Short mmCIF file of C-alpha atoms in Angstrom, two decimals:
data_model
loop_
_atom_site.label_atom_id
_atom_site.label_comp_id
_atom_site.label_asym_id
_atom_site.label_seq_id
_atom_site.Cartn_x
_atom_site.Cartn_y
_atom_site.Cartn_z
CA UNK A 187 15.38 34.66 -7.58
CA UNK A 188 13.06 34.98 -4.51
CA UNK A 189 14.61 37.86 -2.13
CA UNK A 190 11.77 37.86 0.36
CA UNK A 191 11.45 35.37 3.60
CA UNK A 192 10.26 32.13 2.25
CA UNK A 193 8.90 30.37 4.72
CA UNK A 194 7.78 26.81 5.20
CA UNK A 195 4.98 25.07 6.82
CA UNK A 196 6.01 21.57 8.07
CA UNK A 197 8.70 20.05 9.55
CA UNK A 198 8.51 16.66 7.99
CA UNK A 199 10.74 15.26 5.43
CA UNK A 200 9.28 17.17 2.69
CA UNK A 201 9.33 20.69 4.29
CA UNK A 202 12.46 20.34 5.71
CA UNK A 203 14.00 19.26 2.60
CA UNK A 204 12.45 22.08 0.94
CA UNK A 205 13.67 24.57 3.03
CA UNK A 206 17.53 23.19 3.12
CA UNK A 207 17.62 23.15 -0.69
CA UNK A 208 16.18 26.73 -0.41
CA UNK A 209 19.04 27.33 2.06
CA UNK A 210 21.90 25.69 0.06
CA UNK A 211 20.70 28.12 -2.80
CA UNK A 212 20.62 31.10 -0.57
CA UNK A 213 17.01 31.79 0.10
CA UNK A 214 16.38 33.48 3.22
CA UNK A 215 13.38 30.56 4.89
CA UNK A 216 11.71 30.24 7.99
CA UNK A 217 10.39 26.70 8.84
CA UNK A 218 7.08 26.60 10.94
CA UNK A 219 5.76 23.72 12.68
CA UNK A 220 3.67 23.49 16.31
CA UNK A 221 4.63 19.93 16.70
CA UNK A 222 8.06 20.18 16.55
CA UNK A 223 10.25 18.17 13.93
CA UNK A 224 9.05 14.81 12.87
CA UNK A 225 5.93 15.04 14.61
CA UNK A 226 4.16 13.52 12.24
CA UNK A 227 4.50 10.06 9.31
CA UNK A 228 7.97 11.28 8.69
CA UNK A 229 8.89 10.07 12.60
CA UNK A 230 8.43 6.68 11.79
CA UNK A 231 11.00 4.30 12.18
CA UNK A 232 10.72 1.65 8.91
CA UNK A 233 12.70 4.28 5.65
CA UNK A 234 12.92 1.44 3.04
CA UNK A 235 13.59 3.82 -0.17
CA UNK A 236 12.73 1.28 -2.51
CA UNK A 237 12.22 1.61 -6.49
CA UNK A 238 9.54 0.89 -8.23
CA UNK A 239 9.50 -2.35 -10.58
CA UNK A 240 11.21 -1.49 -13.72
CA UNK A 241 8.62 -1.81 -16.17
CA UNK A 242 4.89 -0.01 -17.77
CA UNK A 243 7.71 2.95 -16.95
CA UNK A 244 6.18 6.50 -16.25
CA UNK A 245 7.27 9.94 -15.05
CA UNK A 246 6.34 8.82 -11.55
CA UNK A 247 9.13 6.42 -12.16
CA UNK A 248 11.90 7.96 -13.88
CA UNK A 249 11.64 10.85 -11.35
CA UNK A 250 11.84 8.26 -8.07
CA UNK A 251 14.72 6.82 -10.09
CA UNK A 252 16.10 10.00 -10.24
CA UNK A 253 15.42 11.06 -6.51
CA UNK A 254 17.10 7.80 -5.66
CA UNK A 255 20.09 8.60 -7.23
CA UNK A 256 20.69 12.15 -6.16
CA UNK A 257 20.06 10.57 -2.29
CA UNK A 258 23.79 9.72 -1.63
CA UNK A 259 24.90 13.20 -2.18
CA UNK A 260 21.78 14.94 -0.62
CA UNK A 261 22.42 13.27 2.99
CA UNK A 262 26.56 13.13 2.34
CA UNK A 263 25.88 16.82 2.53
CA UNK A 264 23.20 17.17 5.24
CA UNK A 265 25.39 14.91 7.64
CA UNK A 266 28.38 16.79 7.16
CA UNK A 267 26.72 20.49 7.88
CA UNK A 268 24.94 18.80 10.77
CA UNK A 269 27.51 15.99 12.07
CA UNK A 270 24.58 13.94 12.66
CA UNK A 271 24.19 10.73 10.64
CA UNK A 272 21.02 10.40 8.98
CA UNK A 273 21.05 6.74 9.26
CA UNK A 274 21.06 6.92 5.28
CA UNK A 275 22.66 3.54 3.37
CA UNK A 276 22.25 2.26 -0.62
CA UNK A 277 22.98 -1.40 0.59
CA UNK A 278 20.46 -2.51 -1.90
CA UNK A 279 17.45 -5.05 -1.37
CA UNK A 280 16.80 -8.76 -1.60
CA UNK A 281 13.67 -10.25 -2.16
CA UNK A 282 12.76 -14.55 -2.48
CA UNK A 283 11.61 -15.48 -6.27
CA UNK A 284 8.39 -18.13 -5.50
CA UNK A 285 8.00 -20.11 -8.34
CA UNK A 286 8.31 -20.60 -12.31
CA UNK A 287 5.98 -17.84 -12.94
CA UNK A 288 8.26 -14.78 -10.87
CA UNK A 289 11.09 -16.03 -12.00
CA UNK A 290 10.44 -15.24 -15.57
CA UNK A 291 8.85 -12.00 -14.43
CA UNK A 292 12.12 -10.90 -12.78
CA UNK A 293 14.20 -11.88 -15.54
CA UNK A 294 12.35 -9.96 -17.57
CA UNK A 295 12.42 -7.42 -15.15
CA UNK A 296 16.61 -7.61 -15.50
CA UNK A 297 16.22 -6.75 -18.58
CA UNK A 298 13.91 -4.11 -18.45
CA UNK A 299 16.35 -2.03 -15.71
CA UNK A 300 19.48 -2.52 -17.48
CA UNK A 301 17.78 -0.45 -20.32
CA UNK A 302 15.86 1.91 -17.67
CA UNK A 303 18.87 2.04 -15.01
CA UNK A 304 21.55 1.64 -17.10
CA UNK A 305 24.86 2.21 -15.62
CA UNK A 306 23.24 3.48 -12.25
CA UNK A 307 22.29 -0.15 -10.77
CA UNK A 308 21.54 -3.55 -11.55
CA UNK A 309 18.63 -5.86 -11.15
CA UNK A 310 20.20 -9.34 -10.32
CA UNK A 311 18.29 -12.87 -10.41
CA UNK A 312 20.71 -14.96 -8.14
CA UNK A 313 20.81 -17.84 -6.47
CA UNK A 314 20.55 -16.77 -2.54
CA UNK A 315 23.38 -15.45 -1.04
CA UNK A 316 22.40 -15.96 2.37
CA UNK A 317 19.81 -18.77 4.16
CA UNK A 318 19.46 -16.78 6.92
CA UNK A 319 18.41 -13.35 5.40
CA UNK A 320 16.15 -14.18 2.90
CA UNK A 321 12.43 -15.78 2.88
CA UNK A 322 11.86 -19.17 2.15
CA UNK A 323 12.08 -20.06 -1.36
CA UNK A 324 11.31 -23.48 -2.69
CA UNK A 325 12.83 -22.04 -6.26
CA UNK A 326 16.56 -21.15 -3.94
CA UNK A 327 16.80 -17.73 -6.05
CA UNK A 328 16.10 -14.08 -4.55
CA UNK A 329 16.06 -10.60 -7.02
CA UNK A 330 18.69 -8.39 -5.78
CA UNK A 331 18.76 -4.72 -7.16
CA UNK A 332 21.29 -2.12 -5.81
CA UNK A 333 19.46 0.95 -5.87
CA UNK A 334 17.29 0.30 -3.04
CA UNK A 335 18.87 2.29 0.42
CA UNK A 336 17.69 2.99 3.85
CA UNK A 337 17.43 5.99 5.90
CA UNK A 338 16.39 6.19 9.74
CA UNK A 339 13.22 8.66 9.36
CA UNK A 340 12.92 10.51 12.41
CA UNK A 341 16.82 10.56 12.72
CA UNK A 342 17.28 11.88 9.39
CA UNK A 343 14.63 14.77 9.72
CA UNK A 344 16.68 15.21 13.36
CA UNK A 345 19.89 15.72 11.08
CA UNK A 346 18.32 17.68 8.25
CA UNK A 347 16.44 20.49 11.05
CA UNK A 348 20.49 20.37 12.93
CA UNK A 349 21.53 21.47 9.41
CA UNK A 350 18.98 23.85 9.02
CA UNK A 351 19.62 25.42 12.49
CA UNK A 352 23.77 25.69 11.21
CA UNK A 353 23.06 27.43 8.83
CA UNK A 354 20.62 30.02 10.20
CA UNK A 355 17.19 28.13 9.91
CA UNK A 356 16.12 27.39 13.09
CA UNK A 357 12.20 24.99 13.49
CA UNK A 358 9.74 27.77 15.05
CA UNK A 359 6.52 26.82 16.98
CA UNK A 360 4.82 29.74 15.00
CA UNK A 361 5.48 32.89 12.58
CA UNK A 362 3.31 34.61 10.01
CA UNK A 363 3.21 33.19 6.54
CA UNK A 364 4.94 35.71 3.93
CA UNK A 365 4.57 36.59 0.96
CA UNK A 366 5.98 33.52 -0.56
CA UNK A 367 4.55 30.43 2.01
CA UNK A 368 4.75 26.52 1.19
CA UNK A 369 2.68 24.19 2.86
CA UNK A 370 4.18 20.94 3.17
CA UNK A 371 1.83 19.75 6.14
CA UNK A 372 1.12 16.20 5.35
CA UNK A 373 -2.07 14.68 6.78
CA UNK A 374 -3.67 18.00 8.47
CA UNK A 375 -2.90 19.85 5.42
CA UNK A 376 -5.34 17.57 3.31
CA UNK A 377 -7.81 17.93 6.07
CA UNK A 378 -7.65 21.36 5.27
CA UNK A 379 -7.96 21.06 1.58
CA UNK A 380 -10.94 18.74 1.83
CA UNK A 381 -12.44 20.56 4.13
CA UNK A 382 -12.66 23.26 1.07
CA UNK A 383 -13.62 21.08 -1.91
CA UNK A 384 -16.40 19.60 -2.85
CA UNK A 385 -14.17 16.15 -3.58
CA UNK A 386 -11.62 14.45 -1.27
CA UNK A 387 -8.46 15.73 -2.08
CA UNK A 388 -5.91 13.24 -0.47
CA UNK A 389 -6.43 11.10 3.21
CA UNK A 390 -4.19 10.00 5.89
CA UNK A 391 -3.68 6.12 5.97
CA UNK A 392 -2.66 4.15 8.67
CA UNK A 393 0.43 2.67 9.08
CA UNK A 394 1.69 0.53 11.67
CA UNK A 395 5.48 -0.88 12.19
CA UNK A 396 7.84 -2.47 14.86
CA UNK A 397 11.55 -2.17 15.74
CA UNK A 398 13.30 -4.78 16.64
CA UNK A 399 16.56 -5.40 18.69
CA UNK A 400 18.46 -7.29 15.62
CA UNK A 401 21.77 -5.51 14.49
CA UNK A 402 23.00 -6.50 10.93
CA UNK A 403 23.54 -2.76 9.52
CA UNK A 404 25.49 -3.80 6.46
CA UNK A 405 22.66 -6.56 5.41
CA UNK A 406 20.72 -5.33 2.51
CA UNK A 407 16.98 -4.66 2.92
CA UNK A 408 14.76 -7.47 2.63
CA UNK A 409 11.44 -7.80 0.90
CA UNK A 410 9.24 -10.67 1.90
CA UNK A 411 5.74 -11.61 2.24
CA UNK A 412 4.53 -7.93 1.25
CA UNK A 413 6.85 -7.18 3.94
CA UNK A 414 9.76 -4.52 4.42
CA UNK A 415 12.30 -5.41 6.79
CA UNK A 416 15.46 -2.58 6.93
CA UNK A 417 18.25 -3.49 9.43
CA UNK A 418 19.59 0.35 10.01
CA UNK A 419 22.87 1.71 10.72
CA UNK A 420 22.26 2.01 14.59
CA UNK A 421 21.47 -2.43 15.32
CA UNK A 422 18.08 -1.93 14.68
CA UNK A 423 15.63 -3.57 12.33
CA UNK A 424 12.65 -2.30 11.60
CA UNK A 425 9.64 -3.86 10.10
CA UNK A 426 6.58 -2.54 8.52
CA UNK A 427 3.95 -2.05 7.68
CA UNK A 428 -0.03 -1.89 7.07
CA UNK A 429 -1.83 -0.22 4.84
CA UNK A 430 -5.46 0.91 6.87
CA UNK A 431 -8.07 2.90 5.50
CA UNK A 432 -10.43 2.27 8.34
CA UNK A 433 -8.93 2.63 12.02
CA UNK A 434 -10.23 3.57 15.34
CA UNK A 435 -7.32 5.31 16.78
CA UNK A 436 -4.69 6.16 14.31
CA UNK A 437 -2.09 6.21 17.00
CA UNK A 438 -2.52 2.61 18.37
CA UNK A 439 -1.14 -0.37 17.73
CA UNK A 440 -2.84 -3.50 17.70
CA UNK A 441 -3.24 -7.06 16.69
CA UNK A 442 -2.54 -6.21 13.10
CA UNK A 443 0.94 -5.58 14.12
CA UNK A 444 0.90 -8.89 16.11
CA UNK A 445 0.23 -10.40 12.59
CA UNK A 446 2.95 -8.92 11.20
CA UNK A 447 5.22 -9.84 13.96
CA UNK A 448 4.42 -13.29 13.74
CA UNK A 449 4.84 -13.49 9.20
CA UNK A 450 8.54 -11.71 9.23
CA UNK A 451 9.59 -14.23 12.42
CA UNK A 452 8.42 -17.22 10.52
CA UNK A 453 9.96 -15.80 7.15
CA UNK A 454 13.24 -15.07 8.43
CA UNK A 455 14.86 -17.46 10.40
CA UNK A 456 17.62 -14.55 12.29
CA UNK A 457 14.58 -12.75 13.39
CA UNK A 458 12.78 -14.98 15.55
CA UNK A 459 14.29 -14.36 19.08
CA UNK A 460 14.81 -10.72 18.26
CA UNK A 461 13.27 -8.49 20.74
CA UNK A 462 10.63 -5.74 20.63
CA UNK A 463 11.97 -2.13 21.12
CA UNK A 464 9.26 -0.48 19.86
CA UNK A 465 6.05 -0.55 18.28
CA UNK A 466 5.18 2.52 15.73
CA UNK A 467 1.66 3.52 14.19
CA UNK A 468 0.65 7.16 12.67
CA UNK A 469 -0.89 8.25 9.33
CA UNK A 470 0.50 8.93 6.15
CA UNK A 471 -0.57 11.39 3.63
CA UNK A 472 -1.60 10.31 0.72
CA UNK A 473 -2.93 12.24 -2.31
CA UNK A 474 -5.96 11.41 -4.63
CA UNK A 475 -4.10 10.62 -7.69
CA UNK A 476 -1.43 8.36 -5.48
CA UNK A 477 1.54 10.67 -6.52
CA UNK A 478 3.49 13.82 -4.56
CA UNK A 479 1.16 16.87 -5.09
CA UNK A 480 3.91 19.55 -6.02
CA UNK A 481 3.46 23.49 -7.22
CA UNK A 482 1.79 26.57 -7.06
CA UNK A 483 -1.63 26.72 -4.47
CA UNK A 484 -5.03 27.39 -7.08
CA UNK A 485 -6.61 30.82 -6.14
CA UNK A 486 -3.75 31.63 -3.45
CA UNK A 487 -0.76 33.47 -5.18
CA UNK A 488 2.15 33.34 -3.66
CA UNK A 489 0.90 30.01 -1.87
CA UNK A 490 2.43 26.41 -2.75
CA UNK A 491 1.67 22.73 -1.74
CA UNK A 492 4.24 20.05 -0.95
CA UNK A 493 2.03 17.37 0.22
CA UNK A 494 1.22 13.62 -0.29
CA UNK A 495 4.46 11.40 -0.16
CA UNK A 496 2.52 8.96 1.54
CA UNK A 497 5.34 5.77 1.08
CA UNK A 498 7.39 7.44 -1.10
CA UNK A 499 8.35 10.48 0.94
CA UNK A 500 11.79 9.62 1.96
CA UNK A 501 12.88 8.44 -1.45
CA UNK A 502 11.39 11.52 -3.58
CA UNK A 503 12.07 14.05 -0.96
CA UNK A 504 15.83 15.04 -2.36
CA UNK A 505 14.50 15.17 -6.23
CA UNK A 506 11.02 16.86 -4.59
CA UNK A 507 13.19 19.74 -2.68
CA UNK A 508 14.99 20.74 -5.71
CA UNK A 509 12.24 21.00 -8.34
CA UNK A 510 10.29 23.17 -5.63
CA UNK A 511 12.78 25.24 -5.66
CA UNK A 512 13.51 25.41 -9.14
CA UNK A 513 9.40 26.84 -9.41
CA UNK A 514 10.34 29.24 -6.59
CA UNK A 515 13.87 30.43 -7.22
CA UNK A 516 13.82 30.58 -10.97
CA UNK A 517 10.23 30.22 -11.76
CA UNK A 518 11.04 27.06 -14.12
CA UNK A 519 8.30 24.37 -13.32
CA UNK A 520 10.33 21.01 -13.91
CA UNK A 521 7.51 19.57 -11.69
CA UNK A 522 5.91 15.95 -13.33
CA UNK A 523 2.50 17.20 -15.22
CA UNK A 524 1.02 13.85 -12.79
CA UNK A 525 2.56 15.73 -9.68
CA UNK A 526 0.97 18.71 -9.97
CA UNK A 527 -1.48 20.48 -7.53
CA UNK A 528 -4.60 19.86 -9.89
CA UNK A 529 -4.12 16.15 -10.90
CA UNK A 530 -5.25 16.10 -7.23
CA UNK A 531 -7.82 18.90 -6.61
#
């Protein structure tokens, strides 16, 4: 086991989940970040931690799975040390079924997760539960699986740094790196890597989102229209979001988020008088090869990289926190040979 300071670079969901597993196996850990907590995609407000479709199954897959399941526990935990909720539910998701063709697909689909899932949750094609809360659907079914959650992301990282600071970790503006140092920087730490490669190693793309003033906290998620829409714990619903590779400000909102205002209050009847609290838009990381890029830094020993989550941040970042620090701790690499630094360099 590491005795040295650890310390970690980035105070986003990945580093901060990092350093509390660290923590809760009794690493001494510094976390580092100029911008504060959340500063960056992990203070967005949309946190749909949504599976994957259970079939052409890969490690990519089975380890989200995983992730998902261990997420109950991992914020039980972080909200009890902290007393701060981290807006975390597993209420599951519903999504409409559009015609002939889907509906064998997600029957076949049922099949496919009872064999992939098995006891853990269920993939349900159902007539719809509720008119209200579900897209239009000349076919009247919807898909509802029960491993889908929420989590608030900015809250949660709030919750996670409060646990942290409980049990000794405080968030510094600055600090050296030591001699073991992981860099879980998200979009500025690919800028740095590409800026030292002769190939891009990852990019931040835009995303933009809107909260709305719509309170159903016990609702599941909904997924409609390439849409996410996640009523939280606090009478919020948020909504979201693009996908831009091209932007002019990555910080501004604009009529793309008009657009989607206008699709979710024409697919969902309850939202349409809901008002606007707040309008969201940032960058994501995202990798070259699409997945988390986990492990040891090429050519910098004692160096690692926790970077990419991109979309999937919130939902791998319990199962991404412990296999770090299985690498770290115990030196056993349990890391996904797809997640690894050099599928992406």
């Amino acid at each position: 086991m590491a005795t040295d300071k650890i310390t970690v670079r980035g105070a986003g969901i990945f580093g901060l989940s990092i350093a509390w597993v660290l923590r809760q196996r009794g690493a001494n850990v510094q976390v580092i970040d100029p911008n504060g907590v959340a500063a960056g995609a992990s203070g967005g407000i949309v946190g749909a931690l949504a599976p994957h479709v259970p079939e052409n199954w890969n490690p990519k897959k089975q380890f989200q799975l995983e992730s998902l399941l261990m997420a109950e526990g991992f914020w039980r935990e972080v909200q009890d040390v902290s007393g701060m909720s981290p807006g975390y539910a597993r209420n599951g998701r519903v999504q409409p079924v559009a015609n002939v063709a889907a509906l064998d697909l997600a029957r076949a689909r049922a099949e496919t997760a009872n064999d992939l899932w098995g006891d853990a949750a269920t993939w349900v094609v159902r007539n719809i539960q509720d008119q209200n809360w579900c897209a239009p659907s000349v076919m009247g079914v919807e898909i509802y699986d029960s491993l889908s959650g929420r989590i608030h992301p900015k809250q949660s990282c709030i919750a996670l740094a409060a646990a942290l600071a409980a049990r000794g970790v405080p968030v510094l503006a600055d600090g050296p790196d030591t001699s073991i140092t992981i860099h879980a920087t998200g979009v500025a730490g690919l800028e740095a890597l590409n800026a030292n490669h002769t190939r891009m190693v990852g990019a931040g793309i835009k995303g933009q989102a809107v909260l709305l003033d719509f309170a159903m906290p016990d609702a599941p998620q909904l997924f409609a229209d390439t849409l996410h829409i996640i009523p939280h714990g606090d009478g919020t619903t948020a909504i979201g979001s693009t996908t831009e590779r091209e932007y002019i400000d990555p910080y501004d909102t604009d009529g793309q988020l008009d657009d989607i205002l206008v699709r979710v209050r024409t697919a969902i009847p309850a939202l349409r008088d809901a008002r606007v609290l707040a309008r969201w838009a940032g960058l994501r990381p995202r990798s070259r090869s699409r997945a988390p890029m986990l492990g040891p830094w090429p050519d910098r020993p004692g160096h690692f990289i926790a970077n990419g989550g991109f979309k999937i941040g919130f939902g791998m970042a319990p199962k991404v926190a412990h296999v770090m620090a299985d690498l770290i701790l115990e030196g056993r690499d349990t890391i996904p040979k797809g997640f690894d630094v050099a599928a992406s360099f």
